[in-house]
mmCIF file of C-alpha atoms in Angstrom:
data_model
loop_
_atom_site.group_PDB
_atom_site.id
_atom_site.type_symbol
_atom_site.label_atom_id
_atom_site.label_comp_id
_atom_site.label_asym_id
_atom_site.label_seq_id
_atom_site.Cartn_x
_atom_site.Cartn_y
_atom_site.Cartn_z
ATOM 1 C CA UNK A 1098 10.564 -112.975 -48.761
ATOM 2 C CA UNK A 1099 11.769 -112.578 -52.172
ATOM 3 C CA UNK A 1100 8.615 -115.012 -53.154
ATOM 4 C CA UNK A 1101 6.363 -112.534 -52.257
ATOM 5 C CA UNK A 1102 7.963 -109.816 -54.246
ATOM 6 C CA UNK A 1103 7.752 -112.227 -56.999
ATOM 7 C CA UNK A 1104 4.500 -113.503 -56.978
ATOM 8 C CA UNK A 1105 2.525 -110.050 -56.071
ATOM 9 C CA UNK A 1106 2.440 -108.561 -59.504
ATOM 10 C CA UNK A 1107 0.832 -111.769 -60.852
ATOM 11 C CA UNK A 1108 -1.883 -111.911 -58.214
ATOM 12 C CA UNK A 1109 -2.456 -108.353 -58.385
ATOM 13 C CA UNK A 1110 -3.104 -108.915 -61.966
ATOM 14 C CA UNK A 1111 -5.074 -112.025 -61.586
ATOM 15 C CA UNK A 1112 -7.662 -109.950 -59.183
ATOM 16 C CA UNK A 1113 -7.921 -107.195 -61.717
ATOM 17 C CA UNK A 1114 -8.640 -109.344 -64.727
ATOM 18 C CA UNK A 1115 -11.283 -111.114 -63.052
ATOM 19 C CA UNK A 1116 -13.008 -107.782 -61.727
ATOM 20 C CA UNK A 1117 -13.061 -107.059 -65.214
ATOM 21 C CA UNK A 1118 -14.498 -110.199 -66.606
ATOM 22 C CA UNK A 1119 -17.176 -110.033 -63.787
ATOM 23 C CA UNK A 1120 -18.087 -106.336 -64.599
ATOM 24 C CA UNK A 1121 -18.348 -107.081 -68.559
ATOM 25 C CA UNK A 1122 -20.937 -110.495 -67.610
ATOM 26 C CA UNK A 1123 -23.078 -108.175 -65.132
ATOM 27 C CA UNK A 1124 -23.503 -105.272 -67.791
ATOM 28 C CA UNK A 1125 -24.676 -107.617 -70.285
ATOM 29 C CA UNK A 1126 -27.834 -107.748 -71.318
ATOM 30 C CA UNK A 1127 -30.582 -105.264 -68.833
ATOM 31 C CA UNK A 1128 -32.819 -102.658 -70.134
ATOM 32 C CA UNK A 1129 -30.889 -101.353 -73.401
ATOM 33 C CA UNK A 1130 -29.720 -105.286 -74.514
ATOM 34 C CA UNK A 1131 -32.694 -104.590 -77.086
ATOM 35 C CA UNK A 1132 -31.581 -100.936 -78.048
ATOM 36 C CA UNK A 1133 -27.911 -102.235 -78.273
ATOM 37 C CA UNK A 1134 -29.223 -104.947 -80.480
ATOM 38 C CA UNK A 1135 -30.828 -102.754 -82.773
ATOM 39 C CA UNK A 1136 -28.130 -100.518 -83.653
ATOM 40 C CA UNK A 1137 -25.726 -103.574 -84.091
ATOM 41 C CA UNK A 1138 -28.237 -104.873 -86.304
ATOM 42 C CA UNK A 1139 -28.594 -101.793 -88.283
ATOM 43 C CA UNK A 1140 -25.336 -101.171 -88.745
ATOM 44 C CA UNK A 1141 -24.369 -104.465 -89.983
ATOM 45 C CA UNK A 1142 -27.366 -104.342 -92.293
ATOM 46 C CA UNK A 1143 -26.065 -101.358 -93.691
ATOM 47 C CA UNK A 1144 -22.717 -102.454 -94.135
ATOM 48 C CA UNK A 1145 -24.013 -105.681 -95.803
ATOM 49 C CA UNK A 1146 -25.949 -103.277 -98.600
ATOM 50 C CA UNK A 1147 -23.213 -100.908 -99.503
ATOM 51 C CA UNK A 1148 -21.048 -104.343 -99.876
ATOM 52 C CA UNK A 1149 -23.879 -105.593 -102.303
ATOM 53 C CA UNK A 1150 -24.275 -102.252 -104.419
ATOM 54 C CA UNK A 1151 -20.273 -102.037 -104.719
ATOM 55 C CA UNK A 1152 -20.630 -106.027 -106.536
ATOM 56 C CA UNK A 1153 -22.985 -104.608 -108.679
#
């Protein structure tokens, strides 16, 4: 029975990590994918001009 003891943790942890990986695929995307977009977008454009005016 010691094989059980041993092998639980492992499985345990398996289950868990691929709950998680099938939570973060379903929540992708849906109604705010385009809002989520945006502010990525935004933000990355923003960063990209301070970068430029610190060259300057």
């Amino acid at each position: 029975m010691d094989y059980v003891a041993a092998l639980t943790p492992p499985l345990v942890m398996a289950v868990a990590f691929t709950a998680l990986i099938v939570t973060i695929v379903r929540t992708q995307g849906g109604a705010n994918k385009a809002k989520e977009d945006g502010i990525v977008d935004a933000a990355a454009a923003r960063a990209d001009g301070a970068g430029q005016q610190r060259r300057s």
